[in-house]
Each structure stands twice: as C-alpha cells, then as structure tokens.
Coordinates of C-alpha atoms in Angstrom, one line a residue:
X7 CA -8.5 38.9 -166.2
X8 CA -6.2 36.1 -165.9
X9 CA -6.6 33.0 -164.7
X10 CA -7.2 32.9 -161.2
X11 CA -9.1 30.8 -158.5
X12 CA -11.8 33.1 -159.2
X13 CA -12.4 31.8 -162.9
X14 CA -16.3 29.8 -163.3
X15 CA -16.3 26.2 -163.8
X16 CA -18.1 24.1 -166.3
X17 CA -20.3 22.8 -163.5
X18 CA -21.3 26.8 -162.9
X19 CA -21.4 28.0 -166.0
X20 CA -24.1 25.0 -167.2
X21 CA -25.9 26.0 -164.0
X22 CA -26.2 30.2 -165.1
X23 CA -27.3 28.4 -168.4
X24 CA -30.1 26.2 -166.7
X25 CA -30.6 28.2 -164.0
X26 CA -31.4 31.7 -166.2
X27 CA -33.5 29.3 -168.8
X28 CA -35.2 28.0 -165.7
X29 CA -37.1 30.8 -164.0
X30 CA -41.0 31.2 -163.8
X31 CA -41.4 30.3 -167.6
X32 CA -42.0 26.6 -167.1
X33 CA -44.3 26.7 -164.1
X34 CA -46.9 28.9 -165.9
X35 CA -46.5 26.4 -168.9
X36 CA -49.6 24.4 -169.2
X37 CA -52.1 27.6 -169.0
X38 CA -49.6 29.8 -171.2
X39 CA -49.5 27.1 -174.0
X40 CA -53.2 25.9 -173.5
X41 CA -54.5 29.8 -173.6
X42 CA -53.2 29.7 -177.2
X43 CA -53.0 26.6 -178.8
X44 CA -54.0 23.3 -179.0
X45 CA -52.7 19.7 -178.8
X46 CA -51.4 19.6 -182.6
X47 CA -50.2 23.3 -182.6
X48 CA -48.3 23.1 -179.6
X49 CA -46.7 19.7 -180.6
X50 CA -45.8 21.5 -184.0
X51 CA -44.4 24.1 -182.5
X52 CA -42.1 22.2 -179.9
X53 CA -41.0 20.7 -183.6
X54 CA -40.2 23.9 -184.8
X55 CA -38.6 25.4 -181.4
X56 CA -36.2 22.3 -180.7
X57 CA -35.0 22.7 -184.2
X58 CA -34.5 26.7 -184.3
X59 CA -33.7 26.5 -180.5
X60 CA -30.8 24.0 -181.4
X61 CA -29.5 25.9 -184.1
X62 CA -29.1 29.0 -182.0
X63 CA -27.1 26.9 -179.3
X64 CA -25.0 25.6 -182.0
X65 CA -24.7 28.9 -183.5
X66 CA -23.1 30.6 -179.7
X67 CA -21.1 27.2 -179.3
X68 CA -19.2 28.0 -183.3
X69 CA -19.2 31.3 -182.2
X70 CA -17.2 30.9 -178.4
X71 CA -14.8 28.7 -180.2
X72 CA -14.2 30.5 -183.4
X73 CA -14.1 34.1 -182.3
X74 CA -12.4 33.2 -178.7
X75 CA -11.6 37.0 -178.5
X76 CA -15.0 38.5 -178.1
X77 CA -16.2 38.7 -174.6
X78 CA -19.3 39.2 -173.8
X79 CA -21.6 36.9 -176.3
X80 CA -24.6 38.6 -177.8
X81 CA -23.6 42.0 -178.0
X82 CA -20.3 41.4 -179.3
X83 CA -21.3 39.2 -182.1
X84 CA -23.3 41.8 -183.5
X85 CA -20.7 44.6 -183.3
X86 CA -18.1 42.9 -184.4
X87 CA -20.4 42.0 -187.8
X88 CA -22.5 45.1 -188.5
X89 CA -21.2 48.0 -186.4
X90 CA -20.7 50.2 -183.4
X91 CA -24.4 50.9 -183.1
X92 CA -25.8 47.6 -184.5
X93 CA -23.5 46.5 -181.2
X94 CA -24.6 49.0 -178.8
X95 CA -28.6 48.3 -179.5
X96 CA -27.8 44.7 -179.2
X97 CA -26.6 45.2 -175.5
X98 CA -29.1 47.4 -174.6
X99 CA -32.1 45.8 -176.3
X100 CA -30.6 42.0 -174.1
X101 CA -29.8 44.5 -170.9
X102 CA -33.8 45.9 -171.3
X103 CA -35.2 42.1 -172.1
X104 CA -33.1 41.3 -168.5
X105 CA -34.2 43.9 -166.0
X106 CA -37.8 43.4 -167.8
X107 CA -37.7 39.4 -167.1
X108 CA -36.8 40.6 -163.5
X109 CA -39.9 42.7 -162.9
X110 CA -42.5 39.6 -164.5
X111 CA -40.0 37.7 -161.9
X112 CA -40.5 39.2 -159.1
X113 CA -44.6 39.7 -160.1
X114 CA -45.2 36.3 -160.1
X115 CA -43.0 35.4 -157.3
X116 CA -45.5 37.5 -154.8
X117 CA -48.2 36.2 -157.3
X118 CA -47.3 32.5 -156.0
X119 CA -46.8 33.9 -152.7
X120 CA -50.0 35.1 -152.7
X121 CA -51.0 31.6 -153.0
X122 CA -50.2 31.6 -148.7
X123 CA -50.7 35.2 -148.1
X124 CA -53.2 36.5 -149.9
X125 CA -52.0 40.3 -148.9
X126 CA -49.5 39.6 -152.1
X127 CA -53.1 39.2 -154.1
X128 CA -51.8 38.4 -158.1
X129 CA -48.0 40.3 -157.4
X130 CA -48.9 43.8 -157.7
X131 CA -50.6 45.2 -154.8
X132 CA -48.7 47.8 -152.5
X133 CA -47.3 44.6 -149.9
X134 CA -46.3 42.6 -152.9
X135 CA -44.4 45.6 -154.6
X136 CA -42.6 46.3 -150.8
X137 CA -41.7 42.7 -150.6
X138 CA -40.5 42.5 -154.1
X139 CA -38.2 46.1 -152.9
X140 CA -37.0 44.6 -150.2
X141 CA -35.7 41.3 -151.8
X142 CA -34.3 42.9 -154.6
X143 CA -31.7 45.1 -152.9
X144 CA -31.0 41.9 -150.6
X145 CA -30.1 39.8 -153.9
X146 CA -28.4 43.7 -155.0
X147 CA -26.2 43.3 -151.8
X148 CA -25.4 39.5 -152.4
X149 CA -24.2 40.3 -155.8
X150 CA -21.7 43.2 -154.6
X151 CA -20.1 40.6 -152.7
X152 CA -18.7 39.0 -155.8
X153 CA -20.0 37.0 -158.5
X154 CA -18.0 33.6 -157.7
X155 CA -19.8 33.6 -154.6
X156 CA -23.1 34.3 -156.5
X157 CA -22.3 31.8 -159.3
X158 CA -22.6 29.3 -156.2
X159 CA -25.6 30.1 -155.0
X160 CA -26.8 30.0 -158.3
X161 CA -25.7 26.5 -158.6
X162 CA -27.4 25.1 -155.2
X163 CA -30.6 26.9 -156.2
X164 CA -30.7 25.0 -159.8
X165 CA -30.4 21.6 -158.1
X166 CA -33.2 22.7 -155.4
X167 CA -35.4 23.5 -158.1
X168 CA -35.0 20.9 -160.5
X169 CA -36.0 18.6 -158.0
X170 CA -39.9 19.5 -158.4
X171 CA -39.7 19.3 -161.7
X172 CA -38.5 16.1 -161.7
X173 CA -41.3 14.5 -159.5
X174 CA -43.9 16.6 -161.3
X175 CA -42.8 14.9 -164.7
X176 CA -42.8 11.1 -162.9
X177 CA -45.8 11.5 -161.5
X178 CA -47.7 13.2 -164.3
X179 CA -46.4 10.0 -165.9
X180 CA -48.2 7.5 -164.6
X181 CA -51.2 9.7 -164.5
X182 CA -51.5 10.6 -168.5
X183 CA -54.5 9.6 -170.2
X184 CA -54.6 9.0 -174.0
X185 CA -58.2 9.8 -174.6
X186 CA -57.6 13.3 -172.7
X187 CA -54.9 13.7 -174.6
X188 CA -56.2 13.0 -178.2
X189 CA -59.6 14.4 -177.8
X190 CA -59.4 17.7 -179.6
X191 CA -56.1 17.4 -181.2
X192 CA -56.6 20.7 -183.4
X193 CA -58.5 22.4 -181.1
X194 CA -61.6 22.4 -183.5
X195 CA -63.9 22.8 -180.4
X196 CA -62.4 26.0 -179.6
X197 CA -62.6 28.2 -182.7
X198 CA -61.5 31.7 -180.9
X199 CA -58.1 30.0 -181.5
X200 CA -58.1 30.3 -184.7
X201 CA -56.5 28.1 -187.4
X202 CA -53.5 25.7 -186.4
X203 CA -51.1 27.8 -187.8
X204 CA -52.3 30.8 -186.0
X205 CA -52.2 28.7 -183.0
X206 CA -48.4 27.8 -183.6
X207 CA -47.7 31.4 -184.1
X208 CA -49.1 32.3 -180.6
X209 CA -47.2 29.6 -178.8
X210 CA -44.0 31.1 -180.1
X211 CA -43.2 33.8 -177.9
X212 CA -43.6 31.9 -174.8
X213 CA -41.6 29.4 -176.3
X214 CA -38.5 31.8 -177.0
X215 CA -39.4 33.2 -173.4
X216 CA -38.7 30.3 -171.4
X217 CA -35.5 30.0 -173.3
X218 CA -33.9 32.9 -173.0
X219 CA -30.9 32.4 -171.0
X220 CA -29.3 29.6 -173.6
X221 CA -26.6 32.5 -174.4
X222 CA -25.7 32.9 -170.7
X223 CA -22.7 31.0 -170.5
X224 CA -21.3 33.2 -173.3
X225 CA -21.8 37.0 -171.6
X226 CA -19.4 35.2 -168.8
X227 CA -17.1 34.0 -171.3
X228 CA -14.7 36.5 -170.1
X229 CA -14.8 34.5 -166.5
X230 CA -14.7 30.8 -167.7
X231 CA -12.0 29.2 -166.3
X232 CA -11.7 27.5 -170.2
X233 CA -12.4 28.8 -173.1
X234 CA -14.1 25.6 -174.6
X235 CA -16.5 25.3 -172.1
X236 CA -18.6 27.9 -172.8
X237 CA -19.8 25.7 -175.9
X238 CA -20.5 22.6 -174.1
X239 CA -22.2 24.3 -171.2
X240 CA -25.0 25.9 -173.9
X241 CA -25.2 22.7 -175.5
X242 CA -25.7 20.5 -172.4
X243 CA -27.7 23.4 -170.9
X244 CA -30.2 23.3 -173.9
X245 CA -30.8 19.8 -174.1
X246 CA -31.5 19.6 -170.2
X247 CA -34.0 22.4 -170.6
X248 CA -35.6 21.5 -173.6
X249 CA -36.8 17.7 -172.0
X250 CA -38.2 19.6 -168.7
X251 CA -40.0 22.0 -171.2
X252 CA -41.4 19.2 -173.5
X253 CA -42.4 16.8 -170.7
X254 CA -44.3 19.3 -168.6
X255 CA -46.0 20.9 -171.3
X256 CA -46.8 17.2 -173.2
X257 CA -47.7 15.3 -169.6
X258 CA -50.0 18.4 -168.3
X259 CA -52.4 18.0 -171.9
X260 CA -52.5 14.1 -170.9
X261 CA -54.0 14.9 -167.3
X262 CA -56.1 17.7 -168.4
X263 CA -58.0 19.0 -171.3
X264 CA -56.6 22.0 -173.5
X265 CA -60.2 24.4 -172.1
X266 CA -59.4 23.1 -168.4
X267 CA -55.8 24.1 -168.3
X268 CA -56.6 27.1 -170.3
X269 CA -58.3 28.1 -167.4
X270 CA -56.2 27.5 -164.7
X271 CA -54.3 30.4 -162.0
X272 CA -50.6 30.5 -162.8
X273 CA -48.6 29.0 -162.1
X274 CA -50.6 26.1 -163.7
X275 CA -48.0 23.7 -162.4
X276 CA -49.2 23.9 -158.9
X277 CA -53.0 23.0 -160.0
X278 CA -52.3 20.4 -162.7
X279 CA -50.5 18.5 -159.8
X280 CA -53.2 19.4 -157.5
X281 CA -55.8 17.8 -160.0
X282 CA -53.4 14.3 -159.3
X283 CA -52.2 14.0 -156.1
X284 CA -54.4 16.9 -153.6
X285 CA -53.5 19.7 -151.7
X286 CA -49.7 19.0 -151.3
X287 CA -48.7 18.4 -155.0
X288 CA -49.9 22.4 -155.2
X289 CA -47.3 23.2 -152.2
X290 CA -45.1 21.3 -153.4
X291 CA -44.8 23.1 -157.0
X292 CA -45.5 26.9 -155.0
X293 CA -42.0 26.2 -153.1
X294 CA -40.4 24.9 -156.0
X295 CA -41.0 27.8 -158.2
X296 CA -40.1 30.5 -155.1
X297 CA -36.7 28.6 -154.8
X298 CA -36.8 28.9 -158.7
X299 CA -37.8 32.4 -159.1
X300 CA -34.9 33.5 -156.3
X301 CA -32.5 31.3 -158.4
X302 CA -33.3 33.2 -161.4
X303 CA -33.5 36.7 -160.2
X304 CA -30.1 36.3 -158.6
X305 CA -28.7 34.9 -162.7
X306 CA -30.5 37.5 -164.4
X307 CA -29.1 40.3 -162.0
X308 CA -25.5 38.8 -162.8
X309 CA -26.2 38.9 -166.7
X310 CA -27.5 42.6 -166.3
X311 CA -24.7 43.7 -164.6
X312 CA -22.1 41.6 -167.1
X313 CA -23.7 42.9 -170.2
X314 CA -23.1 46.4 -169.1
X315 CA -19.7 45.5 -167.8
X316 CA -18.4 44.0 -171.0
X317 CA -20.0 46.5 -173.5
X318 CA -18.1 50.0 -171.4
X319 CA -14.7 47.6 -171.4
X320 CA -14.9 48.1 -175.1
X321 CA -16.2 52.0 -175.3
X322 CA -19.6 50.5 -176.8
X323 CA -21.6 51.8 -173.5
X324 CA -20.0 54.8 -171.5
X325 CA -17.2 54.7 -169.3
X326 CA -19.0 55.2 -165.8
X327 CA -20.3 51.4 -166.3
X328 CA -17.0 49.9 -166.1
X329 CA -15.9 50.8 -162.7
X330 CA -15.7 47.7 -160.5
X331 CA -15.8 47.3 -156.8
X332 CA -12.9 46.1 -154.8
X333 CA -14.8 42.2 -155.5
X334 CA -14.8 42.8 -159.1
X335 CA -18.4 43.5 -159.9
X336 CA -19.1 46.2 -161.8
X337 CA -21.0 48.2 -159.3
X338 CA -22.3 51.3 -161.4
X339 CA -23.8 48.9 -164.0
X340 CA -25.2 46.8 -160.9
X341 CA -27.0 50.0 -159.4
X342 CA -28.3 51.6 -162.9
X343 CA -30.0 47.8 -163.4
X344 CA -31.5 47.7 -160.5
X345 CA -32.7 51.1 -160.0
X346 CA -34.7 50.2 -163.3
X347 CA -35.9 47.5 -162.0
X348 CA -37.4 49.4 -159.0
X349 CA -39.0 52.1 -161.0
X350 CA -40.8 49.4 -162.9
X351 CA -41.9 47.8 -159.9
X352 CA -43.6 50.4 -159.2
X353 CA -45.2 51.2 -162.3
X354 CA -46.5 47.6 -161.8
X355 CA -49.1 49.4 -158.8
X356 CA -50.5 51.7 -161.2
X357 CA -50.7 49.6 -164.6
X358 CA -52.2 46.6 -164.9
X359 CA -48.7 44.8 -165.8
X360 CA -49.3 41.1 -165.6
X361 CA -46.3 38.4 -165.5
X362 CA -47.4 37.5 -169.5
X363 CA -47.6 40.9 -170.6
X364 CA -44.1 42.0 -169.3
X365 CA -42.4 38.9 -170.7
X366 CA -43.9 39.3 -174.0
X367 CA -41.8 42.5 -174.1
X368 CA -39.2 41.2 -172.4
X369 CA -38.8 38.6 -175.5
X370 CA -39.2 40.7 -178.4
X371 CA -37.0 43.0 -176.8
X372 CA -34.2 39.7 -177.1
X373 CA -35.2 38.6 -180.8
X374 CA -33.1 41.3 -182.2
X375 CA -30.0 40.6 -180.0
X376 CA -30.8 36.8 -181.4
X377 CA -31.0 37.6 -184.6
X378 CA -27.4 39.5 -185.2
X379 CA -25.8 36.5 -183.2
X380 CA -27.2 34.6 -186.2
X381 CA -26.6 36.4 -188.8
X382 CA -22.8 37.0 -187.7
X383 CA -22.1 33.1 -187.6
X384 CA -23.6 32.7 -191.0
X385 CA -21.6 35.8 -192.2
X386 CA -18.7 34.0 -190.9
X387 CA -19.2 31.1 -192.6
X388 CA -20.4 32.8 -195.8
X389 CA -16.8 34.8 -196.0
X390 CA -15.0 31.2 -195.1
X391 CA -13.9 33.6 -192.3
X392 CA -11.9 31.5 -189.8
X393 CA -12.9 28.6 -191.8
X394 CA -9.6 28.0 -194.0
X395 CA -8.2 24.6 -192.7
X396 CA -12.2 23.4 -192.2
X397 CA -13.8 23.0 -195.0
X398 CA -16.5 20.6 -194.1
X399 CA -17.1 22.3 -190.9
X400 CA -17.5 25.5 -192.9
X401 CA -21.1 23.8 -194.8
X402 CA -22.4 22.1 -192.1
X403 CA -21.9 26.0 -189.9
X404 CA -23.4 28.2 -193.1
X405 CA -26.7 25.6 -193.1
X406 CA -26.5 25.9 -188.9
X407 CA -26.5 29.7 -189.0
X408 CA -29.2 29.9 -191.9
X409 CA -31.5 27.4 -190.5
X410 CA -31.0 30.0 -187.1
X411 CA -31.0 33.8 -188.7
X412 CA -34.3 32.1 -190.5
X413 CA -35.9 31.4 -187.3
X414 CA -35.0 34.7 -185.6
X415 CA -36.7 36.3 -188.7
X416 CA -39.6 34.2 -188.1
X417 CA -39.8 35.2 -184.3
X418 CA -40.0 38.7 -185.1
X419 CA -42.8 38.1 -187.4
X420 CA -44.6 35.8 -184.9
X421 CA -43.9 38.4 -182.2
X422 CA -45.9 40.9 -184.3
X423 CA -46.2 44.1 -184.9
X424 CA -47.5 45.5 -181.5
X425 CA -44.4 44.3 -179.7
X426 CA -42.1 45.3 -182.3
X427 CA -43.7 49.1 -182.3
X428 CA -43.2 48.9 -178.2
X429 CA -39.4 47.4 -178.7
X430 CA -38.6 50.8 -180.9
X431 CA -40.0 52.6 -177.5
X432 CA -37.3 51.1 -175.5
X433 CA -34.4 51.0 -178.1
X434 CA -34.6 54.8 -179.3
X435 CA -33.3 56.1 -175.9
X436 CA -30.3 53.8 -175.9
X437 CA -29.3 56.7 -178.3
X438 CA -27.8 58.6 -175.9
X439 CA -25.9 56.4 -173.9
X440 CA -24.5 55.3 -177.5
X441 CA -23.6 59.3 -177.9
X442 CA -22.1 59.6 -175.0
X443 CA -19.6 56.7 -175.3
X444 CA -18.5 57.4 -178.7
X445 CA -17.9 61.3 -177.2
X446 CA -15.5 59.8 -174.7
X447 CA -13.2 58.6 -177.6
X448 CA -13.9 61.3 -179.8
X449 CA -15.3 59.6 -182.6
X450 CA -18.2 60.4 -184.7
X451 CA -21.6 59.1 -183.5
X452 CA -23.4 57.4 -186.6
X453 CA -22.2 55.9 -189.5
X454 CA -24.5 57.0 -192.7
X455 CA -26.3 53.6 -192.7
X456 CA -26.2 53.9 -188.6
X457 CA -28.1 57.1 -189.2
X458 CA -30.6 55.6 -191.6
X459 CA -31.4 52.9 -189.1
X460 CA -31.2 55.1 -185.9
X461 CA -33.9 57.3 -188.3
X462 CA -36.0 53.9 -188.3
X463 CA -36.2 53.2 -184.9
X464 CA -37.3 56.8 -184.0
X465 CA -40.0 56.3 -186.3
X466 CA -40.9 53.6 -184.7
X467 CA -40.9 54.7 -181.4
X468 CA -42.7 57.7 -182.1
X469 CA -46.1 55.7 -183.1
X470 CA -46.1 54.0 -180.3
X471 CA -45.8 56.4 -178.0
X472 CA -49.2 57.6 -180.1
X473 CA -50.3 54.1 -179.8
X474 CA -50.1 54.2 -176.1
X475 CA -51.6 57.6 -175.7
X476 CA -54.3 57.2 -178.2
X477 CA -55.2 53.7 -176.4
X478 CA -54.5 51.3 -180.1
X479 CA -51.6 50.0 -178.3
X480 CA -51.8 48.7 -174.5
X481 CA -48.8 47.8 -172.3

C-alpha cells in the first residue's frame, strides 16, 4: 500500500500496542499472582519479566528497523530465518493464541457481567454464550468497515480504560500497609506453593499473558504511516504497561494478604478496591474492565485478521485469505477467525473452560512465535547481517537477542509440559493449510528438516489427543 490518509499514526499504533497488552489480564492480577506465589516470588519474577519482557521489545524495535521489508512482525521473522514452515507455524500458532485470548475475553467479560446480572453466572452459561454471539459479530461488522476506523475506536477505548487503573493505583497508594505486606514474604505459611522457585515458575505464564500484544505494532507494520514508529510505539507501549502491571500487582499485596487475595472472585481488582473504599470501588473496576475487554476484543480481532492477511500476501497461508473487501480488510481471514471463535464459544457450554485455563493455552500457543522472533535478531546479529557500518550496535543487539531467545526458552520450560503436549494439538492441523498454499505455487511441501519437525509435532499431538481421551491431560 502506499502512503495514503489511511496510513496508522504513532498515537494509534502505541494504542493497538497498549490497548492489545491491556485486556482482562490485569484486572484478574492480584488473585492470578496470589493463587501461585508469594510476596518474594512474585517480586522475583516481575525482576525477571521486566528484564526478558524488555529484551523482547528491544528485539521487534532492531527488527522493524533493520529488516524494514518484512511485513507482518512475528511470523515473518521466523520465515525469513528458519523456513517456509518454521514461518507458517509461527502465524498460525500467534493467529490460534489470538482467537483463543478472544474466547477467555469474552468468558470473563459476561463473567464480570455477571457481577449485575447474575443470568451471565461465571461467563459460560447458555445467556452468557448468546451475549458473547451477539457482540462478537457486532465488533465482526465494525471491523468490515475498515480498520482506520477501528484503529480509532481502539484508541478512545485505551484512554477510557486506563482511567480505572489509574485511580485504582493512587488510591491503593495511600492505603498500602507495610506489615501486610512483609508478613509472609516467602510464602512459608502456605506450603502447597511449594518452594520459591516453583512459585516464580507459576507466575510466569500469566506474566507473558498479560503481555502479549507488545509485538502489535509490528503485524500493522505494513499500515504505519512511518516506518520508524513501529519501534518506538513497542517501546513506549512496554514501558506504559509494565508500571500498571507492577503497581497493581505490588499495591494489591500491601492492602491484602497473599491467602486473602488468593481467594478472591475475578476480577480481583473489583474486590481489592472494594476491601478500600466500599461498594463503588467494585463498580467502578467492573466498568472499567467491560470498556477494557470491548477495547481488547475489537485489537485482537484486527491482529487476527492482519496475521492472516500478511502471511496469504506472501503464499505462506493460502490464497483465499488475501482477498480484501472494498475497505481493505481482509474479509475471508476476518470470517475464518471469527467463525473459530464462535465454535469455541460454544464448547465453552459444555467444558468447563475457565478464563485461566484458556489463556494458559492461549500463551503457550505464542511462546513459540516469540521465540523464532528471538532467535532471528540474534541470528542477525551473529552473521553481522545488516550490521556492516554498526559495529557497536552489532554487540550490544547479539547480548539483546540472547538475553531474549534465553527467556523464550525458559518460558517454554516454565509453561511445561501439559501445555506444550496441547500446543502440538493445535499446531499439527496448520499442516494443511501450509499444503495447500505451497500447492498454489507449485512448490514442494517440506523441506527434509521441515519433515523431521512436522514428524515431531505429530507426535506430539498424537499423545495428547490420548491424554485427553484417557483423562492424564485436561483442557
């Protein structure tokens, strides 16, 4: 596309950034990082998160200005270092983590809802899975209409919402209690926690969940009115997120104890204010996080869509997804995302899907797409690729990208193996999408390698489809 009026600002592309990192994540906060760690663990593991968090920003911000001609972020990175099929299961596995943060979206929006009508019960009963129907071919129809228009909407919903968050923090503030907050640093009187450093391992999936959405700004790379600003918009988008993140999970174990919030309904927000101020500190969060969620949903749906778009412009998906309405959105990919999205919705009625169980697959299903990303910018770095006149730049970017491909290495290990076994589930029928597009240019499907791998993944998908029929794995 050229430039034209319909290009995204900085402004807009730092609010897809905040507004995808933004979603449900951090109003469940206190309860998901009490329910598995303590004071110490979880302050550890904010160390270890900013740092390997960072890293990855810095790693799509080298990678947007170094490789300016690969559109489409994530998936690109990975094709363009390790193959056609290391490509393709890099767009998928992101497109999958998407649709799949969409479903826990829309559970605990109905979830909160519940909070005033208590038809919606916890976000899965038969109203709740009608509502959530309903407002996700509204948002479907909004989206046909264009994505500048969306990117807009996008942008008044991540002011509305910060807003919330931004009194919650003051006046948990003046409210925060030392002694509450030191009395069981390591979490010794809660044993069924296990040691810190199992407790720091827990934490780490939510951690990457409420997260994802730092590579936002570089799927719309293609749209940015200029190049450079898909860098800075990560960047500034990170640091935003990472203070909200910090401060409501820090202030919340300084008004209540780690067991208490533990304990608590998500979101937790909603009670932990409740605890300080009454009643309307618990509104006051439930709207926040409705405005938040419909914010989200509406920058999750654009990313779905643009994954999909990007990866059929360059014959890695099949051709079908690259047709565009006469707004420019690519329709087909837009109907096949949500579509999946329904499905699951329903599923929801007859499995006992909770919000934390579908984001845990949700992340692991984005670790891999993470880690290529990584291990591309190191690669680059390591082959002094695009690095001839920059010396200097080159070492500080090879310690960036290894400090980064080592924390996506230790995600996968701190997702474990359950999720990893459920994430070969999901990848293995990418296959045929894959087969399909390489038909369409008449090009062999694998690689030998590509096979070996493909061969992996099969195997993998293959025990836990046991797992799940003989009951040792659980959804």
């Amino acid at each position: 596309m050229s430039d034209s009026p319909g290009k995204l600002k900085l402004g807009a592309l730092v609010a897809l950034v905040v507004g995808s990192m933004i979603g449900g994540g951090i109003f469940s906060l206190p309860q998901n990082m009490a329910a598995s760690a303590g004071v110490g663990a979880v302050l550890i593991g904010w160390a270890i998160t900013a740092v390997g968090m960072l890293t990855l920003a810095f790693v799509f911000q080298t990678l947007a200005n170094r490789k300016p001609d690969l559109d489409g972020g994530v998936y690109a990175y990975a094709k363009a270092g390790f193959g056609d099929y290391m490509g393709f299961s890099s767009a998928w596995g992101y497109w999958i983590s998407a649709w799949l943060g969409n479903v826990g979206y829309f559970v605990l929006l109905f979830s909160t809802l519940g909070y005033f009508f208590p038809v919606f019960g916890e976000g899965n009963t038969p109203a709740a899975v009608i509502g959530a129907s309903l407002l996700l071919w509204a948002v479907h129809v909004l989206v046909l209409r264009g994505i500048k228009e969306a990117a807009f909407i996008n942008l008044v919903t991540t002011v509305a919402k910060v807003v919330p968050l931004l009194l919650f923090a003051l006046i948990c503030l003046f409210a925060f209690r030392l002694d509450v907050f030191s009395a069981d640093i390591w979490a010794l009187g809660t044993p069924e926690l296990g040691s810190v450093m199992n407790q720091v391992r827990n934490m780490m999936l939510v951690t990457v969940w409420v997260f994802i959405g730092i590579e936002g700004a570089s799927i719309f790379s293609s749209r940015a009115e200029k190049r450079a600003d898909v860098g800075k918009a990560t960047v500034i988008g990170f640091i935003t997120v990472l203070l909200f993140l910090v401060l409501v999970n820090v202030l919340s174990l300084g008004v209540m104890t780690q067991p208490e919030l533990a304990k608590l309904q998500n979101p937790s927000m909603a009670a932990v204010l409740e605890h300080v101020v009454g009643h309307w500190g618990a509104v006051l969060i439930s709207v926040g996080l409705i405005i938040s969620l419909l914010g989200a949903l509406l920058s999750w749906v654009l990313l779905c869509a643009e994954i999909l778009f990007a990866a059929a412009k360059d014959h890695t998906m099949p051709e079908f997804l690259r047709r565009e309405n006469a707004n420019q959105v690519p329709a087909n990919a837009l109907w096949l995302t949500n579509a999946m999205v329904q499905i699951f919705l329903v599923i929801t009625l007859f499995s006992n899907s909770t919000y934390l169980s579908l984001i845990y697959l949700a992340t692991s299903m984005i670790l891999v797409p993470y880690l290529w990303s990584a291990a591309y910018a190191f690669l680059l770095a390591w082959r002094s690729e695009t690095y001839e006149q920059a010396l200097a730049e080159r070492k500080k970017d090879l310690l960036i990208g290894g400090i980064a491909l080592l924390y996506a290495i230790w995600l996968l290990y701190a997702g474990g193996v359950k999720y990893l076994l459920l994430s070969a589930l999901l990848y293995a029928p990418g296959a045929i999408l894959f087969a399909k597009a390489k038909r369409e240019v008449g090009k062999p499907i694998f690689t030998r390698l590509e096979k070996l791998i493909f061969a992996a993944v099969v195997v993998g998908a293959l025990v836990a489809a046991y797992g799940l029929y003989d009951g040792f794995l659980t959804l």
